[in-house]
PDB file of C-alpha atoms in Angstrom:
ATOM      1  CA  UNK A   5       0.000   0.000   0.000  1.00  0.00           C
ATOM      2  CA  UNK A   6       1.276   3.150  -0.895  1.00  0.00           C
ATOM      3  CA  UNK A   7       2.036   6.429   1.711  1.00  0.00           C
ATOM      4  CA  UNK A   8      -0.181   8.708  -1.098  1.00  0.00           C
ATOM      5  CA  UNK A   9      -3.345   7.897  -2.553  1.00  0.00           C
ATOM      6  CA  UNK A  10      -4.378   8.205  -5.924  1.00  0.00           C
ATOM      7  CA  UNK A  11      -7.123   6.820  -7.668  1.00  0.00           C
ATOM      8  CA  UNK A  12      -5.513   4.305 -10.301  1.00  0.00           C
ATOM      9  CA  UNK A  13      -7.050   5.216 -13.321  1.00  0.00           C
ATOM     10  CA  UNK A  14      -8.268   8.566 -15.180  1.00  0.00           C
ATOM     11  CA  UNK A  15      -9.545   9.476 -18.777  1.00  0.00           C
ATOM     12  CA  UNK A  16     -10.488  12.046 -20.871  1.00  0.00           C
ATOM     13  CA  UNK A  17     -11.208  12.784 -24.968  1.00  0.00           C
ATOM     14  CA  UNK A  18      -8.644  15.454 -26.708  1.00  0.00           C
ATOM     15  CA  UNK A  19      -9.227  19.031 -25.502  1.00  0.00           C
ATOM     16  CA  UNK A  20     -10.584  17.934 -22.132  1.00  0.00           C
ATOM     17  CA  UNK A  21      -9.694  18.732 -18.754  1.00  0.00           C
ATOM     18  CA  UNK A  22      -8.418  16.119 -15.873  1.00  0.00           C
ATOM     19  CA  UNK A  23      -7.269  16.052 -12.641  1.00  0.00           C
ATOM     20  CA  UNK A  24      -5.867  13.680 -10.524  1.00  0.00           C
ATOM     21  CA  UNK A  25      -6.379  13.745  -6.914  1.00  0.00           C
ATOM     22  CA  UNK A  26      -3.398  12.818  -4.357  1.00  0.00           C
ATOM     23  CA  UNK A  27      -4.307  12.186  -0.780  1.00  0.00           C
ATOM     24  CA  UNK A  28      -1.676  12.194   1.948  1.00  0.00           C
ATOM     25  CA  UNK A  29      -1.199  12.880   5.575  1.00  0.00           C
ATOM     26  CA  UNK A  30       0.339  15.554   8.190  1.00  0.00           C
ATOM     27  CA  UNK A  31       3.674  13.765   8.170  1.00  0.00           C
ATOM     28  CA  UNK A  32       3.723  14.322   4.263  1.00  0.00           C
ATOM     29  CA  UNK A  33       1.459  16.801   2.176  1.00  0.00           C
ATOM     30  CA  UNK A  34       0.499  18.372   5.329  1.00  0.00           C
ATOM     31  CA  UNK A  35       3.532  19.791   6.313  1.00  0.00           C
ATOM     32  CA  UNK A  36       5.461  19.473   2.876  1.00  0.00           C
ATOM     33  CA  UNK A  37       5.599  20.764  -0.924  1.00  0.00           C
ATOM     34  CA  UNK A  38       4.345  18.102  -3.333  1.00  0.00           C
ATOM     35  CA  UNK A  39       5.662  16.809  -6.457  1.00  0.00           C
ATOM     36  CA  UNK A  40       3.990  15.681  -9.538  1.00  0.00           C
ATOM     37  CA  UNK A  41       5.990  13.065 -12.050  1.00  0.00           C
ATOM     38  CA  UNK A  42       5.110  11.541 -15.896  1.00  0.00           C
ATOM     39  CA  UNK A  43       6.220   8.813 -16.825  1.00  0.00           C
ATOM     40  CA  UNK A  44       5.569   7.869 -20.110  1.00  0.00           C
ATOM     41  CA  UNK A  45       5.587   4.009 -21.385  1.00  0.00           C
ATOM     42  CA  UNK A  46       8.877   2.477 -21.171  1.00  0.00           C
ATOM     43  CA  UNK A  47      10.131   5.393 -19.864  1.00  0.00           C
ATOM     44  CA  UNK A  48      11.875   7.120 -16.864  1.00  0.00           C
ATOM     45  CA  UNK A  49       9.730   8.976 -14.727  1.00  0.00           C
ATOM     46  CA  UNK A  50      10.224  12.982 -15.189  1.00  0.00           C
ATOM     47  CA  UNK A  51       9.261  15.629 -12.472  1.00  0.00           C
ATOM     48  CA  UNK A  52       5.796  17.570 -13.672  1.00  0.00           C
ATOM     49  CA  UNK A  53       5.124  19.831 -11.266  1.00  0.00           C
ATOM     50  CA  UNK A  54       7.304  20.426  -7.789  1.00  0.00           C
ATOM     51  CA  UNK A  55       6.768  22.610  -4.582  1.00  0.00           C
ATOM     52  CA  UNK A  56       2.987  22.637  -5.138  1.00  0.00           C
ATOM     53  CA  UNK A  57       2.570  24.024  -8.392  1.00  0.00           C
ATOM     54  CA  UNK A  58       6.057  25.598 -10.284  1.00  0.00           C
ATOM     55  CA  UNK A  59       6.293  23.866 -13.336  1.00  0.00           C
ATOM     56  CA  UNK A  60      10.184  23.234 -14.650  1.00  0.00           C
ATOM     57  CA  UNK A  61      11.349  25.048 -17.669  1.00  0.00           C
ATOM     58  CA  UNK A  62       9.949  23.184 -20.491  1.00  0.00           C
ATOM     59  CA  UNK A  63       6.449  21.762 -19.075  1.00  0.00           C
ATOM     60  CA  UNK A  64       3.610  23.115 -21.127  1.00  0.00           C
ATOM     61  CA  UNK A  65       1.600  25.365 -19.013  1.00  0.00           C
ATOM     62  CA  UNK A  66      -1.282  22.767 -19.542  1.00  0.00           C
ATOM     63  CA  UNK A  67      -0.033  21.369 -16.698  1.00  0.00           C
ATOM     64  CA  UNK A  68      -0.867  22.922 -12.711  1.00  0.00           C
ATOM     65  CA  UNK A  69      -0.929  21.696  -9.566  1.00  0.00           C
ATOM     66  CA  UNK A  70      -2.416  22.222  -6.667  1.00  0.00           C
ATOM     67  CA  UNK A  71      -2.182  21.627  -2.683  1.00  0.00           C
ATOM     68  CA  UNK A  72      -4.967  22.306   0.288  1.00  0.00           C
ATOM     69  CA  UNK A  73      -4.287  20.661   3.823  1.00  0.00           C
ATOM     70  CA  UNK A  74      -3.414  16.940   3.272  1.00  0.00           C
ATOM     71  CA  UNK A  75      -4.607  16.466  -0.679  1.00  0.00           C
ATOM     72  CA  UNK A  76      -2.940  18.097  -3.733  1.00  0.00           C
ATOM     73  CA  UNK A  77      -4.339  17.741  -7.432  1.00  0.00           C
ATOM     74  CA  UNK A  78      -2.890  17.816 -10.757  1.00  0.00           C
ATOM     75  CA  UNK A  79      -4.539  19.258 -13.499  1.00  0.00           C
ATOM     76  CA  UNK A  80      -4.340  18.697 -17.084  1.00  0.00           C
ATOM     77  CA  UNK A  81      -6.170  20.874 -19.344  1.00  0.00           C
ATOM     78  CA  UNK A  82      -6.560  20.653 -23.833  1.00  0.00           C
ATOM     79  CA  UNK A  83      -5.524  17.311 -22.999  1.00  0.00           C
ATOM     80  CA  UNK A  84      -3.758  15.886 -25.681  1.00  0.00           C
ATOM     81  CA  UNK A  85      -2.820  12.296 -26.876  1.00  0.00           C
ATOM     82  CA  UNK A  86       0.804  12.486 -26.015  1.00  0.00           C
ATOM     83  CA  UNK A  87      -0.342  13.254 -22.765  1.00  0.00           C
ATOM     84  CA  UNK A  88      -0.874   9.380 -22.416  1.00  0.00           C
ATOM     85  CA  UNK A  89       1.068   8.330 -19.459  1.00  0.00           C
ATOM     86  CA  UNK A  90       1.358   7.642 -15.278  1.00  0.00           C
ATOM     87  CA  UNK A  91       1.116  10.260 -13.215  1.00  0.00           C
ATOM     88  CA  UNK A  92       2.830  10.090  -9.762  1.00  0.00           C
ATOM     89  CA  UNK A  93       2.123  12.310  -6.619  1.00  0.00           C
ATOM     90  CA  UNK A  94       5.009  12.283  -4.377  1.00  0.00           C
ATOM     91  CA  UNK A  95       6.396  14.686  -0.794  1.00  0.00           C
ATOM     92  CA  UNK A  96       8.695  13.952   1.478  1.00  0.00           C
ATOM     93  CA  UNK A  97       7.578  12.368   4.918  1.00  0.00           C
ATOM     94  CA  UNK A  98       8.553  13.983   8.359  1.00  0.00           C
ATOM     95  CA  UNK A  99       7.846  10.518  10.018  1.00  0.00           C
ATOM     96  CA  UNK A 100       9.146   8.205   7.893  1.00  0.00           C
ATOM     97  CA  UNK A 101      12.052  10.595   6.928  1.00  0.00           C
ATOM     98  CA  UNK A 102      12.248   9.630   3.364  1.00  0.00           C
ATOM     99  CA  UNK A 103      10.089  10.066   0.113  1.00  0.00           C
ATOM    100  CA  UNK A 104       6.847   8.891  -0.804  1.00  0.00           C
ATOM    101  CA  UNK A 105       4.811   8.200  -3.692  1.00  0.00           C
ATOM    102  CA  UNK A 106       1.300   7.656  -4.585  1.00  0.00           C
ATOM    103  CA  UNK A 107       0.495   4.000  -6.531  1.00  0.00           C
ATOM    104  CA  UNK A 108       0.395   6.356  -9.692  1.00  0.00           C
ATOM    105  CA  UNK A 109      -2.572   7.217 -11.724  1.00  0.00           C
ATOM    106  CA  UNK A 110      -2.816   5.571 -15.391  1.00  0.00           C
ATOM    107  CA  UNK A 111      -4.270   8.410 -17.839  1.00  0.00           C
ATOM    108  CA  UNK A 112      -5.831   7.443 -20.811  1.00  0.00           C
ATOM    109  CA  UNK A 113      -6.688   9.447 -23.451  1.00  0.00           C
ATOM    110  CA  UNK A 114     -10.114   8.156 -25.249  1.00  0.00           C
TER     111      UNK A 114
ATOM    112  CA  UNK B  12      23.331  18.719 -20.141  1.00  0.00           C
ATOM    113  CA  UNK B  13      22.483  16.680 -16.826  1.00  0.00           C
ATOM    114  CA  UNK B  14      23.149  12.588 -17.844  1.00  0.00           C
ATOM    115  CA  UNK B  15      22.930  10.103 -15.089  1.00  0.00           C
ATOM    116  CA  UNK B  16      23.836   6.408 -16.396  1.00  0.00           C
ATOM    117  CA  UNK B  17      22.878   4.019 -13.760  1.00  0.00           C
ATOM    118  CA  UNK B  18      24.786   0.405 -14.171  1.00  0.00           C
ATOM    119  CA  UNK B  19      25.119  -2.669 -12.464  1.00  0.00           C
ATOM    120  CA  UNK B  20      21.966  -4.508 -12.993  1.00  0.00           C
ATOM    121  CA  UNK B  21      21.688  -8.138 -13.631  1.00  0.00           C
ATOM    122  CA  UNK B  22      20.493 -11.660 -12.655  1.00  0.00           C
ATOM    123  CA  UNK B  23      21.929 -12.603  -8.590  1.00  0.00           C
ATOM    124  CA  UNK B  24      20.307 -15.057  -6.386  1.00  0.00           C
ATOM    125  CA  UNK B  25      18.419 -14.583  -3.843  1.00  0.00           C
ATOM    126  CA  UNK B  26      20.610 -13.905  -0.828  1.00  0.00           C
ATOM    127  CA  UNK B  27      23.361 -12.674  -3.028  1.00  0.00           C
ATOM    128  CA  UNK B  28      24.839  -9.406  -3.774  1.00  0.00           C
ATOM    129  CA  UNK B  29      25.154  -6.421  -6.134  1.00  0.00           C
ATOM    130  CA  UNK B  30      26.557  -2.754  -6.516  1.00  0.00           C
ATOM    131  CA  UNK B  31      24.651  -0.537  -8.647  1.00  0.00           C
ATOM    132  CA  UNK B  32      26.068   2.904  -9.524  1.00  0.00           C
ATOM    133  CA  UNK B  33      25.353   6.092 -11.242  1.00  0.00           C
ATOM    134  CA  UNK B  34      27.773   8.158 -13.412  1.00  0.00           C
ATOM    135  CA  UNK B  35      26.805  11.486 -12.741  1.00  0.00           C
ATOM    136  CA  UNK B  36      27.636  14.067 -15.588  1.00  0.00           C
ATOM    137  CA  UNK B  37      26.692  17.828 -16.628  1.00  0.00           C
ATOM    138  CA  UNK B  38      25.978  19.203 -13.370  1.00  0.00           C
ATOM    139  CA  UNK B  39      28.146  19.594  -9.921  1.00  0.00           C
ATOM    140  CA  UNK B  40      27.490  16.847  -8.578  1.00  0.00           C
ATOM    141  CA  UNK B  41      28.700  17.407  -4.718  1.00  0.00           C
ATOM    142  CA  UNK B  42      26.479  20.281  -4.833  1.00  0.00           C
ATOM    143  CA  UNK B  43      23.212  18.591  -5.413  1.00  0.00           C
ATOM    144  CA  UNK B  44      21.629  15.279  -2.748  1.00  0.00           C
ATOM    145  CA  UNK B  45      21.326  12.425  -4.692  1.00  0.00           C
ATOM    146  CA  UNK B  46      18.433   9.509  -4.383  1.00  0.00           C
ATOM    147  CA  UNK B  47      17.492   5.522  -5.594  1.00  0.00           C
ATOM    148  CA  UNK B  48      13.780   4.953  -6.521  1.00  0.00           C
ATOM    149  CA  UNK B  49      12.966   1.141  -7.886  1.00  0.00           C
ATOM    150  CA  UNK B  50      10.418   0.062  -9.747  1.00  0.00           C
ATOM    151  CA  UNK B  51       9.165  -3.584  -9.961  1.00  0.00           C
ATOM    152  CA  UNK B  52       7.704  -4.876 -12.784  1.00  0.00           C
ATOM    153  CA  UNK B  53       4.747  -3.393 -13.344  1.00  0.00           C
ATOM    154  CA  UNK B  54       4.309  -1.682 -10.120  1.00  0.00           C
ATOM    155  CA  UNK B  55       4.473   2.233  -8.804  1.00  0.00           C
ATOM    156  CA  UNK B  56       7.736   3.893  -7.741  1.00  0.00           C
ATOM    157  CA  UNK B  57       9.496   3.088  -4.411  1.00  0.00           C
ATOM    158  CA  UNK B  58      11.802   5.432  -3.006  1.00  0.00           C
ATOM    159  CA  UNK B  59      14.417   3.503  -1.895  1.00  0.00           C
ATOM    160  CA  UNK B  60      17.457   5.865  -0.503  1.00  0.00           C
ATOM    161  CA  UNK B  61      18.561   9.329  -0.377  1.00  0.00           C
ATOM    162  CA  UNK B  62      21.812  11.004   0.408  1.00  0.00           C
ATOM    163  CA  UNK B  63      22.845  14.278   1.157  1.00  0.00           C
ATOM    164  CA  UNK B  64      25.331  16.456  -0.874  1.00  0.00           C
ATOM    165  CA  UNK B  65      27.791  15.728   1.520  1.00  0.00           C
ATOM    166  CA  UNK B  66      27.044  12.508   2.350  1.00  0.00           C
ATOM    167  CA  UNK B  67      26.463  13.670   5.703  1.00  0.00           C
ATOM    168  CA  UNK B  68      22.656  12.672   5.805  1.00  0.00           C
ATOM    169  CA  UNK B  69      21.335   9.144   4.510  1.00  0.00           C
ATOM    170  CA  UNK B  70      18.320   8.005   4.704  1.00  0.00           C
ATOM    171  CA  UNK B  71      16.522   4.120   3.911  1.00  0.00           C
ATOM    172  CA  UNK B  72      13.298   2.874   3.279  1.00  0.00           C
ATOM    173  CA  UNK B  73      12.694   0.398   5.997  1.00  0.00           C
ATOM    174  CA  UNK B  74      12.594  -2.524   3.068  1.00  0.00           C
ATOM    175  CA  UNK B  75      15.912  -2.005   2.615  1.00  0.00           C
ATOM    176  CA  UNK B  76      17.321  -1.062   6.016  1.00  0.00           C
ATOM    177  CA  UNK B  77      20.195  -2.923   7.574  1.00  0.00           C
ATOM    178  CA  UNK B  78      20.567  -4.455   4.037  1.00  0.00           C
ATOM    179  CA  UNK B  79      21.221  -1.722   1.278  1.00  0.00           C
ATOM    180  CA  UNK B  80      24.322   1.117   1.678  1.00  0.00           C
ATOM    181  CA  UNK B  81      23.648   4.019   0.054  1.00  0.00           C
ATOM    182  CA  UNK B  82      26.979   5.961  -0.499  1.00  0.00           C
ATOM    183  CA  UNK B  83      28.978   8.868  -2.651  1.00  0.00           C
ATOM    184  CA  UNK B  84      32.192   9.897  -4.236  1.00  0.00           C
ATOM    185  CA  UNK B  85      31.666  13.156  -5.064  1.00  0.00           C
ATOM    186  CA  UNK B  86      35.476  13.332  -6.625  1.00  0.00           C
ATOM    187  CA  UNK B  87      33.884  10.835  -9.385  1.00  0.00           C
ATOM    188  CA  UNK B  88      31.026  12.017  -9.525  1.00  0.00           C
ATOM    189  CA  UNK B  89      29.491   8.457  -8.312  1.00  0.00           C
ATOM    190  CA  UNK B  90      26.410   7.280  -6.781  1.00  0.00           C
ATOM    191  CA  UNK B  91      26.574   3.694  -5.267  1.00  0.00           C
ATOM    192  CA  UNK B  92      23.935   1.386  -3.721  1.00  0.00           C
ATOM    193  CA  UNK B  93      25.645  -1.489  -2.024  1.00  0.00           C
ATOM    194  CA  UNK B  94      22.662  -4.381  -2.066  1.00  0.00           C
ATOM    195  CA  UNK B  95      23.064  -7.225   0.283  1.00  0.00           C
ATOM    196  CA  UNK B  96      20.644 -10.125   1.305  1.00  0.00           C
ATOM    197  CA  UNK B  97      18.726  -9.574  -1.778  1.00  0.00           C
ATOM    198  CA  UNK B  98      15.087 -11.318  -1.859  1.00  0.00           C
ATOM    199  CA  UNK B  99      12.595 -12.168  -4.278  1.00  0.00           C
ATOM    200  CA  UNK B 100      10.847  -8.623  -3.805  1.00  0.00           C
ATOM    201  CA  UNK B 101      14.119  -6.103  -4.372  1.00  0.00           C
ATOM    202  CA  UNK B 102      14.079  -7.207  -7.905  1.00  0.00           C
ATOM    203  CA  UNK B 103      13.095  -3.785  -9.638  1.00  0.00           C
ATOM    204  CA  UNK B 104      14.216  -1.514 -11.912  1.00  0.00           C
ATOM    205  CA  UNK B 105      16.529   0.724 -10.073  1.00  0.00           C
ATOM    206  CA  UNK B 106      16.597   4.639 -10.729  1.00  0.00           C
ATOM    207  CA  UNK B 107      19.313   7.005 -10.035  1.00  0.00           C
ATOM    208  CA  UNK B 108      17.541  10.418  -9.392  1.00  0.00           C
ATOM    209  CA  UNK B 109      19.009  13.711  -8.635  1.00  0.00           C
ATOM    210  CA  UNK B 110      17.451  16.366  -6.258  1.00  0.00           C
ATOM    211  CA  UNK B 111      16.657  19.641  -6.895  1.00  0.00           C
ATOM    212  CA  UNK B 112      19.324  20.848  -4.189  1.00  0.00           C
ATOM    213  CA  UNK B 113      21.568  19.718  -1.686  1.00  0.00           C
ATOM    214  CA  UNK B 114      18.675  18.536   0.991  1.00  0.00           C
ATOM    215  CA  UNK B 115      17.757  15.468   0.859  1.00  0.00           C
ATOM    216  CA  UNK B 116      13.667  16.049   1.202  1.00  0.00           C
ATOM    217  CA  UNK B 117      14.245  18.212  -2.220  1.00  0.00           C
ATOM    218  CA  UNK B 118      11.904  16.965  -5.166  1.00  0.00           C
ATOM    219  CA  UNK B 119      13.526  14.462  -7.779  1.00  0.00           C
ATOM    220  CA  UNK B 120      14.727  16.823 -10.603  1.00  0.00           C
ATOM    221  CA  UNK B 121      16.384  14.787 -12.704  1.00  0.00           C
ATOM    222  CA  UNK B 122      16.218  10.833 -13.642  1.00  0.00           C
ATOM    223  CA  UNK B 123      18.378   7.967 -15.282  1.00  0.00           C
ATOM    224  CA  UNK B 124      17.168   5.492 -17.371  1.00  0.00           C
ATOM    225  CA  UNK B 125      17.069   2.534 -14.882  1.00  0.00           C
ATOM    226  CA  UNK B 126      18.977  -0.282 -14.251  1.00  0.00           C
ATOM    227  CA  UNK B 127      17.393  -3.692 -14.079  1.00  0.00           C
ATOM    228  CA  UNK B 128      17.823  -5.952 -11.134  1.00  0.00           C
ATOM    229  CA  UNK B 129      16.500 -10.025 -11.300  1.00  0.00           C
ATOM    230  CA  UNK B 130      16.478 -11.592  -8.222  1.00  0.00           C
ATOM    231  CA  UNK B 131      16.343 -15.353  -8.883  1.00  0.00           C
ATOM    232  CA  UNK B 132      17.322 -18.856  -8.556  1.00  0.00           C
TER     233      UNK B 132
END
């Protein structure tokens, strides 16, 4: 069982809008920034979104994030077909003292 | 350009051992904490290690504790995991991933392609 929650699976047609929900705790989301990673098939993951919602140089402005209390979301909008992929949550954990991940989110696009 | 070639990898029995490591390139490397993250067939990622710039912090997933040595030589610009005891379970693909600074709780900036791990007899 993972740390983070996330459901397992998400869709949407071209042009859409999805978001993926990531549900943590105090020791993690709650008192930490939280980090979004692709990773597309056969493919090392690659970091989306970190500290909440900055977006590294490169990363189409499609992509946001978002944190409140314990849960952040990610938030794909004109989703696209290359946007295929797993999406990971991740933060580190104060009790634990180490990262965590969520059990990743497969997007499909229809 | 930031490269990080992971190697090592292969078939060992369980109980046996293996050293991965990471050839770090493009970036200064004792300036930045470095992490493993595996990922078993089919599965989500597991963070696995993380040490500090300095090597003055380390940190282990309790799966691995007592077991796996995390460890750095920042004059070669190396990242090692020493894995003993190996089981059934460790056998993963095993990422080499470089934080955004020199804490170790820093997000995971940059990735390698994975080295493969089969644990089996």
């Amino acid at each position: 069982q993972s740390v983070l929650t996330q459901p397992p699976s998400a869709s949407g047609t071209p042009g859409q809008r999805v978001t993926i929900s990531c549900s943590g705790s105090s020791s993690n989301i709650g008192s930490n920034t939280v980090n979004w990673y692709q990773q597309l098939p056969g493919t090392a993951p690659k970091l989306l979104i970190y500290s909440n919602n900055q977006r590294p140089s490169g990363v189409p402005d499609r992509f946001s994030g978002s944190k409140s209390g314990t849960s952040a979301s990610l938030a794909i909008s004109g989703l696209q077909s290359e946007d295929e992929a797993d999406y990971y949550c991740g933060a580190w954990d104060d009790s634990l003292n180490g990262q965590v991940f969520g059990g990743g989110t497969k997007l499909t696009v229809l | 350009e930031v490269q990080l070639v992971e190697s090592g990898g292969g078939l060992v029995k369980p109980g046996g051992s293996l050293r991965l490591s990471c050839a770090a390139s493009g970036f200064t490397f004792s300036s930045y904490s470095m992490n493993w993250v595996r990922q078993a067939p089919g599965k989500g990622l597991e963070w696995v290690s993380s040490i500090s710039n300095s090597g003055s912090y380390i940190y282990y997933a309790d799966s691995v504790k007592g077991r796996f040595t995390i460890s750095r030589d920042n004059a070669k610009n190396s990242l090692y995991l020493q894995m003993n005891s190996l089981r059934a379970e460790d056998m993963a693909v095993y990422y080499c991933a470089r934080g955004d600074g020199d804490y170790v709780s820093s997000p995971l900036e940059y990735w390698g392609q994975g080295t493969l791990v089969t644990v089996s007899s």
